[in-house]
Coordinates of C-alpha atoms and ligand atoms in Angstrom, one line a residue:
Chain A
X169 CA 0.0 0.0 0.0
X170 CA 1.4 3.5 -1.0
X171 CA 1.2 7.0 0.5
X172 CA -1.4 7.9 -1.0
X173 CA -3.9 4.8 -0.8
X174 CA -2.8 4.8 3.4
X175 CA -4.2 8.4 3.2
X176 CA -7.6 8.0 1.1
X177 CA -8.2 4.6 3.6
X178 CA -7.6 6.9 6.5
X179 CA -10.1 9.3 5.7
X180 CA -12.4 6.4 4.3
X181 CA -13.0 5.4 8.0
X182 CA -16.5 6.5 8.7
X183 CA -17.7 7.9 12.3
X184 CA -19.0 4.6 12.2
X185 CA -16.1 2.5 11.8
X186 CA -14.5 4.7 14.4
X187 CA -16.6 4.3 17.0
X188 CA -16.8 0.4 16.1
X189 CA -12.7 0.5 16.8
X190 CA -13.1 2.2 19.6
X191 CA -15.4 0.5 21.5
X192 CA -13.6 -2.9 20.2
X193 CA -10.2 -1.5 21.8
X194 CA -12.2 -1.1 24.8
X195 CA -13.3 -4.2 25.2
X196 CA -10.1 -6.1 24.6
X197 CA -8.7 -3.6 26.9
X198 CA -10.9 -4.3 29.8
X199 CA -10.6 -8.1 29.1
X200 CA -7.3 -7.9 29.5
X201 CA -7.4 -5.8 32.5
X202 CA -10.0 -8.4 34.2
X203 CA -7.8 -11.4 33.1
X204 CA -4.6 -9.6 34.6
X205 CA -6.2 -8.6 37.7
X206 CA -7.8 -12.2 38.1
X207 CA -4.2 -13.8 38.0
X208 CA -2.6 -11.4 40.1
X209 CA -5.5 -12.2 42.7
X210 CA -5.1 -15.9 42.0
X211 CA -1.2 -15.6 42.3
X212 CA -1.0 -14.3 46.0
X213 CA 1.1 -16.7 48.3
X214 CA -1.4 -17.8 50.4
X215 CA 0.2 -21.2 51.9
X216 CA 3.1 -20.9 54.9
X217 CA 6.6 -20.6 53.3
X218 CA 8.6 -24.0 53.9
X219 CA 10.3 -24.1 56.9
X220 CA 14.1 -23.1 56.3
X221 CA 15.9 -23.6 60.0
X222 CA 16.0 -26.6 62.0
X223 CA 17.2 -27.1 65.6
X224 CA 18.3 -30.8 65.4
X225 CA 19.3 -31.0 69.3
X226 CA 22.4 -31.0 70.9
X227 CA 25.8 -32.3 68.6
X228 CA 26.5 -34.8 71.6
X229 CA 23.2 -36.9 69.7
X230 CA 25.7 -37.7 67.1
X231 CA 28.8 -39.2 67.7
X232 CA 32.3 -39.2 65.9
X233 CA 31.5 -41.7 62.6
X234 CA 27.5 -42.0 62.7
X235 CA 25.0 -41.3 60.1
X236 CA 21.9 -39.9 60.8
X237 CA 19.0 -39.3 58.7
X238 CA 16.5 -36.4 59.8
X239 CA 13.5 -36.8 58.1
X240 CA 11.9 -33.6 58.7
X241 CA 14.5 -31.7 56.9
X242 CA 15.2 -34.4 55.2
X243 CA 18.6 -34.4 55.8
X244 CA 21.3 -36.9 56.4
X245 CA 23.9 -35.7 59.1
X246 CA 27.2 -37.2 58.7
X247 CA 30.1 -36.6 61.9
X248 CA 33.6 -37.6 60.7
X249 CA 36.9 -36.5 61.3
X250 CA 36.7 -32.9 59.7
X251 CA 33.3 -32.0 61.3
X252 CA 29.4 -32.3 60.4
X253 CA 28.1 -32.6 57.4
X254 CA 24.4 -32.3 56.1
X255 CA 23.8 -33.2 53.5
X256 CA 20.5 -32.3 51.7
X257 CA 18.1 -35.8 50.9
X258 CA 15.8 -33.7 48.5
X259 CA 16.0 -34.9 44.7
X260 CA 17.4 -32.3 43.2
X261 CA 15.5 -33.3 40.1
X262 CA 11.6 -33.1 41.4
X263 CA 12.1 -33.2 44.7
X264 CA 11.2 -36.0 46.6
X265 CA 12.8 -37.8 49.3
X266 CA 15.6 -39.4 48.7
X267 CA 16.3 -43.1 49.8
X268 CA 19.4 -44.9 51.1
X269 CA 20.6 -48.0 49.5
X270 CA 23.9 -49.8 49.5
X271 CA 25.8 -47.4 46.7
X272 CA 23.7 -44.4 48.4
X273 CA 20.6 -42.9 48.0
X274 CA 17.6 -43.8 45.4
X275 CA 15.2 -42.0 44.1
X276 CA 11.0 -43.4 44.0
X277 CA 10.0 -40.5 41.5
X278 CA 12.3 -41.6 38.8
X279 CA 14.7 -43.5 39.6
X280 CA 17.7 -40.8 40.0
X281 CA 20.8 -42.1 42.0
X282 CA 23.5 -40.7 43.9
X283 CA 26.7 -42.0 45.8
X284 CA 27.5 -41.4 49.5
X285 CA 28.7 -37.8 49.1
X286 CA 25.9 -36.9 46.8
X287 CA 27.3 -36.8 43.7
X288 CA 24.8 -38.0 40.8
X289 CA 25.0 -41.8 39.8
X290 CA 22.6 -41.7 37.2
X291 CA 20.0 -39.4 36.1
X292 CA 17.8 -37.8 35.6
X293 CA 18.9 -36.0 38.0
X294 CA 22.4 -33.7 36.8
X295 CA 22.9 -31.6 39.9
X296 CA 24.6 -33.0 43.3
X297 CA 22.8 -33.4 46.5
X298 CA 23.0 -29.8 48.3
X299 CA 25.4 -29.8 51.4
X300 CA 23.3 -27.6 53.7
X301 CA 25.1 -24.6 55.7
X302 CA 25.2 -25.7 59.5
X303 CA 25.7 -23.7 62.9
X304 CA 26.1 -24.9 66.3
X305 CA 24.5 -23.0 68.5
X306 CA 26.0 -21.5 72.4
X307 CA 24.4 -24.1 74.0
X308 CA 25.7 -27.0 71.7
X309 CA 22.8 -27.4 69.5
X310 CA 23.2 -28.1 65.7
X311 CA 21.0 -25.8 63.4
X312 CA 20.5 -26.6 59.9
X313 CA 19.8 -24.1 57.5
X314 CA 18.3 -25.2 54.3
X315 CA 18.3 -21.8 52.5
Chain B
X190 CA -43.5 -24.8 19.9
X191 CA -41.2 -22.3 21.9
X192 CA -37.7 -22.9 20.8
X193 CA -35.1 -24.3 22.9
X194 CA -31.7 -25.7 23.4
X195 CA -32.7 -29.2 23.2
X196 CA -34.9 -28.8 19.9
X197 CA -31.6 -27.1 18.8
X198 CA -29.7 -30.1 19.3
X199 CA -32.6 -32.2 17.8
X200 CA -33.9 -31.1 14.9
X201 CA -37.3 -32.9 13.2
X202 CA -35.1 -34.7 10.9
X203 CA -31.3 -35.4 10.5
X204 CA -29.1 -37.4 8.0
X205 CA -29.1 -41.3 8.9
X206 CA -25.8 -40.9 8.1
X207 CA -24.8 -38.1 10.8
X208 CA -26.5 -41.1 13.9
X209 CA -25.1 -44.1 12.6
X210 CA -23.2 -45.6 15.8
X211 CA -20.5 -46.9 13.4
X212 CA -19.8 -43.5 12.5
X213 CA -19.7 -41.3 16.0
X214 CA -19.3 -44.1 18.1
X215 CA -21.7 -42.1 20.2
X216 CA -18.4 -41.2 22.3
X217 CA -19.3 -37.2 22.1
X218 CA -23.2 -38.1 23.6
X219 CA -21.3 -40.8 26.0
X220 CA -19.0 -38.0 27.1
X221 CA -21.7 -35.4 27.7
X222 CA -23.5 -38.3 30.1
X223 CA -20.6 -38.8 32.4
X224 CA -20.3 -35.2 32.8
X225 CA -23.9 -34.8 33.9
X226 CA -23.6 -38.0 36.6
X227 CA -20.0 -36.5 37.4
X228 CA -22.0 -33.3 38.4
X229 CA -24.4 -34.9 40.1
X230 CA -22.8 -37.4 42.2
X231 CA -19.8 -34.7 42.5
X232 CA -22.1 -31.9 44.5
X233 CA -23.6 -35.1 46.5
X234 CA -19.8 -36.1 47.9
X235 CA -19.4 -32.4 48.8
X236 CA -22.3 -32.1 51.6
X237 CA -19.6 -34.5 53.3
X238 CA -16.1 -34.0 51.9
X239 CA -13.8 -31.6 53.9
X240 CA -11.3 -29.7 52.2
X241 CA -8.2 -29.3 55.0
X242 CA -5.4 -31.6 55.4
X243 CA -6.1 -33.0 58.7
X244 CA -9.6 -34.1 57.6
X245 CA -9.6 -34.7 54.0
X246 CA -9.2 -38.6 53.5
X247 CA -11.0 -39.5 56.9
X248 CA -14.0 -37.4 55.0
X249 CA -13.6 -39.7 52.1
X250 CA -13.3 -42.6 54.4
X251 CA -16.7 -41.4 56.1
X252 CA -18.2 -41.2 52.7
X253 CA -16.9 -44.6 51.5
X254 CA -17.4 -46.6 54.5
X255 CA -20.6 -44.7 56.7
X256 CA -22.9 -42.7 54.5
X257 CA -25.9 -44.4 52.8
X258 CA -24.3 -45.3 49.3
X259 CA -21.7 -43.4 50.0
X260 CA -19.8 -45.8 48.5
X261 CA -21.6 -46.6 45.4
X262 CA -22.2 -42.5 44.9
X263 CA -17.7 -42.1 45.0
X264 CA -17.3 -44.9 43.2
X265 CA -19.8 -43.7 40.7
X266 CA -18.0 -40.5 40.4
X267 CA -14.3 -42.6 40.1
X268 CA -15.4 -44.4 37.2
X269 CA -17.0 -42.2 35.4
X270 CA -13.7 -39.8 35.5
X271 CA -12.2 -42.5 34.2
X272 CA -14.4 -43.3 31.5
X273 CA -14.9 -39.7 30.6
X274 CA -11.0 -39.6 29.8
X275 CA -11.2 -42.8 27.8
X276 CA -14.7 -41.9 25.7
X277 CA -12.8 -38.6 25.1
X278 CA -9.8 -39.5 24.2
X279 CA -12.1 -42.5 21.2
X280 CA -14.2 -39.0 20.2
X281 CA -10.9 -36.7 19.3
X282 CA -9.7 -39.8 17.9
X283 CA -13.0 -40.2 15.5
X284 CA -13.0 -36.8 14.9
X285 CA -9.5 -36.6 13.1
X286 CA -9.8 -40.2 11.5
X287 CA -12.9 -39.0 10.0
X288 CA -12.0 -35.4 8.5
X289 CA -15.0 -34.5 10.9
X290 CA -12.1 -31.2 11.8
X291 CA -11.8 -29.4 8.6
X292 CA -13.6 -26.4 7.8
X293 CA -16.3 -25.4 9.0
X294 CA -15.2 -27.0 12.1
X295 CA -12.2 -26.2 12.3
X296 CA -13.5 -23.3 15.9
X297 CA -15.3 -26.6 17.2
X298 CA -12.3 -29.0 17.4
X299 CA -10.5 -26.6 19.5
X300 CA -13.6 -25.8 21.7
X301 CA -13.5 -29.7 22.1
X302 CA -9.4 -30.2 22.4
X303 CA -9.8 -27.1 25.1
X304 CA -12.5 -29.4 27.3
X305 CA -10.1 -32.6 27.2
X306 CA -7.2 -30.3 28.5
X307 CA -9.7 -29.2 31.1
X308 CA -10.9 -32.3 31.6
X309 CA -7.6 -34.1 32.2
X310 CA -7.0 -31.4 34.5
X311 CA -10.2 -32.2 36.4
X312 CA -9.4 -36.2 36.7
X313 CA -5.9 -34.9 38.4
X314 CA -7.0 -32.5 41.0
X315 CA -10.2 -34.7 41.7
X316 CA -7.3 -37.6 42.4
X317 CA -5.3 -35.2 44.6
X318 CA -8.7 -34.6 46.9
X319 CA -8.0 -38.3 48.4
X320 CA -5.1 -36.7 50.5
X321 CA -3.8 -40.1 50.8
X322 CA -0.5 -41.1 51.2
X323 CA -0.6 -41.6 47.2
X324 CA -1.4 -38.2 46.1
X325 CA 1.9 -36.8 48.0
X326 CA 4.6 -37.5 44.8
X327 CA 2.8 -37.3 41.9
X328 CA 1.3 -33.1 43.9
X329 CA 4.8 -32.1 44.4
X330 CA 6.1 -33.4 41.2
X331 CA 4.0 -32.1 39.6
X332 CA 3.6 -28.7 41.2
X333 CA 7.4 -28.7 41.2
X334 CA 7.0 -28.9 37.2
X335 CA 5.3 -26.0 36.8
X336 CA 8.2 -24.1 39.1
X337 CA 10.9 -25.0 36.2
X338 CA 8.5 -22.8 33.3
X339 CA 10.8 -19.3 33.2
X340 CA 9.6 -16.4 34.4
X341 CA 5.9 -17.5 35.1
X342 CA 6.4 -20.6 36.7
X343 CA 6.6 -19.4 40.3
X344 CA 3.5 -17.4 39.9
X345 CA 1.7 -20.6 38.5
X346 CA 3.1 -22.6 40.9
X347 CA 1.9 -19.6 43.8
X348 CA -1.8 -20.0 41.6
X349 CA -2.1 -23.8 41.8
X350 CA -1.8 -24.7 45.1
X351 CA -0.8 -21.5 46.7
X352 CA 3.3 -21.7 46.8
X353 CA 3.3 -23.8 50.2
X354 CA 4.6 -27.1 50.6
X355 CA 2.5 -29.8 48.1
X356 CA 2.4 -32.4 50.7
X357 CA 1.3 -30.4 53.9
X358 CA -0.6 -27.5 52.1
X359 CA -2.7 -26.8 48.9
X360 CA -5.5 -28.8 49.2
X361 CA -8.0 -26.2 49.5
X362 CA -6.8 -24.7 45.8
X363 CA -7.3 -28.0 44.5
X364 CA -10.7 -28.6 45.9
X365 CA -11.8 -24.7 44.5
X366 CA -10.1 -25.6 41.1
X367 CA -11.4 -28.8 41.0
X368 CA -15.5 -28.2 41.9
X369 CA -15.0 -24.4 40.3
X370 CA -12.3 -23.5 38.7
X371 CA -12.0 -26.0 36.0
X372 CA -15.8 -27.2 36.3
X373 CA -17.4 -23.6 35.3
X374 CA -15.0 -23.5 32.1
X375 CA -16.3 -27.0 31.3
X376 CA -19.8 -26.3 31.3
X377 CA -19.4 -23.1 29.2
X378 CA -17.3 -24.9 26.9
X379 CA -19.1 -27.7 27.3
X380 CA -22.6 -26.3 26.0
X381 CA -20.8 -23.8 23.3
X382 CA -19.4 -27.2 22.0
X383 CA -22.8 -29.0 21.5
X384 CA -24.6 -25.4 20.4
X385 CA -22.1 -25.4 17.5
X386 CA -22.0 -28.7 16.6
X387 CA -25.6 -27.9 14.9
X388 CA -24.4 -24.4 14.2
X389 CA -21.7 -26.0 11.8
X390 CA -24.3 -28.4 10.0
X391 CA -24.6 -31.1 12.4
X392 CA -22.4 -34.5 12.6
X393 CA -19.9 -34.0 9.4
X394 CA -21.1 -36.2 6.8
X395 CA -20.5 -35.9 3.1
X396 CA -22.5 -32.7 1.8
X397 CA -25.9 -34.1 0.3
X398 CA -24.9 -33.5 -3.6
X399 CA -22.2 -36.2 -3.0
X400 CA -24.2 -38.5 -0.2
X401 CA -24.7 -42.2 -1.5
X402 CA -27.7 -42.5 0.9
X403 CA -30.4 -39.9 1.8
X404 CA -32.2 -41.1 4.5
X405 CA -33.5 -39.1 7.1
X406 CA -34.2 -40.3 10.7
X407 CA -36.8 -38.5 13.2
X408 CA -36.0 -36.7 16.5
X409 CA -37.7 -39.5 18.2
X410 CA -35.6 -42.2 16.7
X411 CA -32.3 -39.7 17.7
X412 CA -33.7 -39.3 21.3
X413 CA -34.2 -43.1 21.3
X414 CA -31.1 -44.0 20.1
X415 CA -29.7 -41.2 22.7
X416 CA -31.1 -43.1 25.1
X417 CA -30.6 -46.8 24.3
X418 CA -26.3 -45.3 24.6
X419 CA -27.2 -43.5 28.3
X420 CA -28.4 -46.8 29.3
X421 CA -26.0 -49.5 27.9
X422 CA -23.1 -47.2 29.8
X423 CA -25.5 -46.5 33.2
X424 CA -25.6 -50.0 33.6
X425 CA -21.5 -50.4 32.5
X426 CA -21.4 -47.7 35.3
X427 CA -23.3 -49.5 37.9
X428 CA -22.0 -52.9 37.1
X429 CA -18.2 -51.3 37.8
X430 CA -19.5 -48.9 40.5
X431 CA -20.7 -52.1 42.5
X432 CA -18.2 -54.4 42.1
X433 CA -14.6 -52.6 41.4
X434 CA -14.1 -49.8 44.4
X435 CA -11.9 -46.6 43.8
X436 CA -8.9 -46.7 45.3
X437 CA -8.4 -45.6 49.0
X438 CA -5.7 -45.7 50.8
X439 CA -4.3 -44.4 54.5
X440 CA -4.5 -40.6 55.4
X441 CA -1.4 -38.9 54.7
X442 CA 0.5 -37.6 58.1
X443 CA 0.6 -34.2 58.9
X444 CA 4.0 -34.0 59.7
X445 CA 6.4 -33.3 57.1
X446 CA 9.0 -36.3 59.1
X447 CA 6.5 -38.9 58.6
X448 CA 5.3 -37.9 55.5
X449 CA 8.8 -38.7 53.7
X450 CA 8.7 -42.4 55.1
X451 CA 4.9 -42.8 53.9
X452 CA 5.3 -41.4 50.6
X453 CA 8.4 -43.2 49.5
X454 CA 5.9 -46.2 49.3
X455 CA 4.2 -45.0 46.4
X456 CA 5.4 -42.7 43.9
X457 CA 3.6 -43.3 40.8
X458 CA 1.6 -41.0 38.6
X459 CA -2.4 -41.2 38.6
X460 CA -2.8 -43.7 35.3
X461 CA -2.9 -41.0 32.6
X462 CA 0.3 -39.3 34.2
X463 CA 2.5 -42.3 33.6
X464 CA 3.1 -41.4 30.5
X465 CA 5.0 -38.0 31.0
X466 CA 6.2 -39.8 35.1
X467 CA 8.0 -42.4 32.2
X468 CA 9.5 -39.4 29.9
X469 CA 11.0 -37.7 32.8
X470 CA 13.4 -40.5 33.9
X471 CA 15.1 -39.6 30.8
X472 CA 16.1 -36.0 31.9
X473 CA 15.5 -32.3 32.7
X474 CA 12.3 -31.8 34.0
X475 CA 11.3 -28.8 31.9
X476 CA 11.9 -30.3 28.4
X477 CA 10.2 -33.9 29.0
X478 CA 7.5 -32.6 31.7
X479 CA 6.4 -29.1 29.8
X480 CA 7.9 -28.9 26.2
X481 CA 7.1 -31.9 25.3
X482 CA 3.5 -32.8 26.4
X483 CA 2.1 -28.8 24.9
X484 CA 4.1 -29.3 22.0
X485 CA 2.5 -32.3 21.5
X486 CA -1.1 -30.7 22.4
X487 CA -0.3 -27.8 20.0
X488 CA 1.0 -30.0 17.0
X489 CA -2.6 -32.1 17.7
X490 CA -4.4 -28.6 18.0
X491 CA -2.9 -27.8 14.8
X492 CA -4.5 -30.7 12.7
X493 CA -6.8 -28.7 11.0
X494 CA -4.6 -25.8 9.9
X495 CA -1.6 -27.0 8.6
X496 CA -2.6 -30.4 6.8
X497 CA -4.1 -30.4 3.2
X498 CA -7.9 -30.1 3.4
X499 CA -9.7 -33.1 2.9
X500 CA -11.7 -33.4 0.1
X501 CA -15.2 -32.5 0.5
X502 CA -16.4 -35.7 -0.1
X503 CA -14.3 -37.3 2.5
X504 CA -15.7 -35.4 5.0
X505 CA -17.1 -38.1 7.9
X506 CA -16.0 -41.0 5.9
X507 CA -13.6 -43.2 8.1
X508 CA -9.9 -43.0 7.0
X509 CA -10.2 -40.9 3.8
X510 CA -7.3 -40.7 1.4
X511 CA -7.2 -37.2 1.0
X512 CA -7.1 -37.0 5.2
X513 CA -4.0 -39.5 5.5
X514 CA -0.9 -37.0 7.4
X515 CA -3.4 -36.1 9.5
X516 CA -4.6 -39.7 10.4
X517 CA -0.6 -40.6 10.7
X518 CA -0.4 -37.5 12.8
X519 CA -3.0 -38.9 15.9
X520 CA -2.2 -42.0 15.5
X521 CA 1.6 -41.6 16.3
X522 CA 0.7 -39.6 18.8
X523 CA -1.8 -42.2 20.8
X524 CA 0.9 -44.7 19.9
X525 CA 3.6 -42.8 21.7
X526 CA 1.5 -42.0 24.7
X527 CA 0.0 -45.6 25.0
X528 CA 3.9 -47.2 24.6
X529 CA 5.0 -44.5 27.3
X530 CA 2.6 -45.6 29.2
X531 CA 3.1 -49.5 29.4
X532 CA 6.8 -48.5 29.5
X533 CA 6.1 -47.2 33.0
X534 CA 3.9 -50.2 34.1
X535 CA 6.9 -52.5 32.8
X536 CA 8.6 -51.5 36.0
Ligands
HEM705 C1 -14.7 -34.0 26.8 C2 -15.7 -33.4 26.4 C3 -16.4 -33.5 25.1 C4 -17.7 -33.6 25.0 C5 -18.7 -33.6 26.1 C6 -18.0 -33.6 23.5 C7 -19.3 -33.7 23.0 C8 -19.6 -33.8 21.7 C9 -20.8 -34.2 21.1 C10 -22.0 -34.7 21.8 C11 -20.6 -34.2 19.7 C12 -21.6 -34.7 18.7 C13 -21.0 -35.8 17.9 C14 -20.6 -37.1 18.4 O1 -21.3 -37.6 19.3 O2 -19.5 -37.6 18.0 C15 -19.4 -33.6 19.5 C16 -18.9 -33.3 18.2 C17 -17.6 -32.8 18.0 N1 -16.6 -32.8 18.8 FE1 -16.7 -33.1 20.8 N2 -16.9 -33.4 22.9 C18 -15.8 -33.4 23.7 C19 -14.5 -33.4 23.4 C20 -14.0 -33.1 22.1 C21 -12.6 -33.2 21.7 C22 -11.5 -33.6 22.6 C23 -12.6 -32.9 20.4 C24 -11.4 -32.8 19.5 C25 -10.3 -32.1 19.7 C26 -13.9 -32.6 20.0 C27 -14.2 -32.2 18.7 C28 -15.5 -32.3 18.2 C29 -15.8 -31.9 16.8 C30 -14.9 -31.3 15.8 C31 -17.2 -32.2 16.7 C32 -18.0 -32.1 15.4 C33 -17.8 -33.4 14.8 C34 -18.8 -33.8 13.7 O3 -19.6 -33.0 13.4 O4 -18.7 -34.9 13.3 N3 -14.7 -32.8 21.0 N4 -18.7 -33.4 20.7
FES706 S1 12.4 -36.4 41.6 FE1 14.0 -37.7 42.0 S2 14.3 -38.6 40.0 FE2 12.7 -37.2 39.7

């Protein structure tokens, strides 16, 4: 379309038409307003955020050389030589719990596997197990933080 | 005689050829039957189904075990969610291997692909209501799909179940999706789908100058024929609904300790999942959990657009010539999703 044929369609558009477009662009306007507003109403966060710290009780509960799993974390804690060690027992493909076996820790979900220190078997999982950040509290408590 | 919806939907006359149960299969009628005893015996389990963790599957336990046919009235409902995916699943199939899609259809096959989204969605969140020990996996994997989608997933994740922990929170968004939610859209849909189906010239059948056989058959004999189907599957319905249960299984705990050690038992998709639970052993969750399964729903949505048009008088004739990529098209897809799916129950 030239110039000139833009120009004569331009002024072709009738009072009528105008009005047509303009109540058409309002409607699409408030439909897409309503929709918006509907899915920011729907989006608020309405459910408690996961718990991310964890008192597991006093470091005396696991000795030099034990493995303990924690299933409310879940969480295996590991004591050896250089210290404690948690290490995270979500899958870090979908999420579920992880479960030990004799090379280390199965998946239920889909069938992801990873060795002792977390480090991916087989897929489909491709991410290690998380090591999560530990403190021990003043009064000898461990504390597991899981973000 | 004051018009009306139904005298819509049954005109005086119509084709033979547009009722002939070798050519609909009467899966579209079947499916709008479960949907009515869906709604019915679904508002009935709601004057005693409680939507809150701590109560939900001893409500469902109440209803199965101590109401009055409670049992036959869930069980009713379980099947014919079951059946409603299956019938739907033979009409979309019908409808492509027949060339019923192509224009003036073409609106009317996504109306219809929209409802069996929807109605997919529906059989999931209905299954997640149990609050079993079952439900816990196949919630959080799934929840925890919709979480790897850039840039919108949280917020879908925040509007499905409200951004809490799947196992321990989120059952009241799936009860107000599942008995509102999804079930207003699939009434709408639901009637727009039927209204046009006579809109766009009834069943598709070969336009009249082409027809072999002229025939006409009376809205009595449609009616009758409606109803013969409504009562062949109501007693298929009863027969299962009395002798094969729906699955129940222990409440889930509500501690998130004892939930691990309960879940773990069973981590398996509802049926229909098992499919896309199979494809995501092979890798990242985002390609073989979301990619694939809506590129596969917008390649099937597609049918109609991108595929020669049949010929005219192919249209309603099973397995046309002129029809054949899309007929390769569906049936590659079913074969895919079926093989997926006994993959999965291989294990
Ligand atoms: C799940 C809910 C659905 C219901 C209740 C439903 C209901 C119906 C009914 C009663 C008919 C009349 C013809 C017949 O019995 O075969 C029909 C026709 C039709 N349906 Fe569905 N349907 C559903 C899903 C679908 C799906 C998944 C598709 C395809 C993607 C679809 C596409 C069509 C089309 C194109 C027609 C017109 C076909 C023709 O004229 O031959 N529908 N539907
Ligand atoms: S969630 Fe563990 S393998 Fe998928």
């Amino acid at each position: 379309m030239n110039v000139t044929q833009w120009k004569n369609k331009m002024t072709d558009l009738s009072r009528r038409d105008f009005l047509k477009l303009i109540r058409n662009g309002f409607l699409y306007l408030s439909g897409v307003l309503v929709t918006g507003g509907l899915l920011r109403f729907l989006s608020y966060e309405s459910e408690p955020k996961r718990k991310t710290e964890f008192d597991i009780g006093s470091a005396d509960n696991y000795p030099l050389g034990s493995r303990t799993s924690i299933p409310e974390i879940p969480a295996l804690l590991i004591h050896t030589e250089s210290g404690y060690t948690a290490l995270s027992l979500t899958c870090t493909h979908l999420g579920c719990t992880l479960e030990p076996n004799e090379t280390g820790f199965a998946c239920p979900c889909h069938n992801s596997s990873f060795d002792e220190a977390g480090n991916v078997i087989h897929g489909p999982a491709v991410k290690p197990l998380q090591v999560l950040r530990i403190e021990i509290t003043d009064d000898g408590n461990i504390k597991v933080f899981t973000a | 005689m004051r018009p009306s919806f139904f005298h819509h939907l049954h005109p005086p006359t119509i084709p033979t050829a547009q009722a002939r149960w070798r050519h609909t299969l009467a899966a579209g009628g079947t499916a709008i039957f479960l949907m009515l005893i869906l709604g019915v015996t679904g508002i009935l389990e709601m004057f005693y189904y409680i939507p809150n963790p701590e109560e939900a599957a001893l409500s469902v336990q109440t209803i199965t075990y101590l109401v009055p046919f409670g049992g036959f009235i869930r069980n009713l409902h379980y099947w014919s969610a079951q059946l409603l995916l299956i019938v739907s699943a033979i009409h979309l199939l019908r409808v492509v291997f027949t060339a019923a899609y192509s224009h003036p259809r073409r609106f009317n096959y996504l109306l219809g692909l929209t409802l069996f989204v929807i109605v997919i969605l529906l059989d999931f969140t209905g299954y997640i209501l149990r609050w079993d020990v079952d439900i816990c996996y196949p919630l959080l994997t799934g929840t925890n799909l919709l979480k790897t989608i850039p840039l919108i997933g949280d917020a879908l994740h925040r509007i499905a179940i409200g951004g809490g922990d799947a196992c321990t929170s989120g059952l009241l968004r799936m009860y107000v999706w599942h008995i509102f939610g999804l079930t207003l859209p699939v009434i709408i849909l639901g009637v727009w789908h039927a209204f046009r189906v006579r809109r766009d010239g009834g069943i598709a059948v070969p336009p009249p100058q082409v027809r072999t056989d002229n025939a006409r058959i009376s809205r009595n004999e449609l009616v009758r024929r409606e109803v013969l189907a409504m009562f062949v599957i109501g007693i298929a319905l009863i027969l299962l609904s009395s002798f094969a249960p729906a699955p129940i299984a222990p409440a889930m705990p509500t501690t998130p300790a004892a939930i691990g050690a309960a879940a773990s038992q069973s981590a398996r998709a509802p049926w229909f999942f098992l499919w896309v639970q199979q494809m995501l052993k092979w890798g990242d969750p985002f390609i073989f959990g979301i990619v694939i399964p809506i590129g596969i729903l917008v390649l099937v949505a597609l049918i109609p657009y991108i595929f020669p048009k049949p010929a005219d008088s192919d249209i309603g004739t099973w397995f046309p010539k002129s029809n054949r990529f899309a007929q390769i098209t569906i049936g590659l897809v079913s074969f895919i999703v079926i093989l997926l799916t006994l993959l999965a129950n291989a294990k």
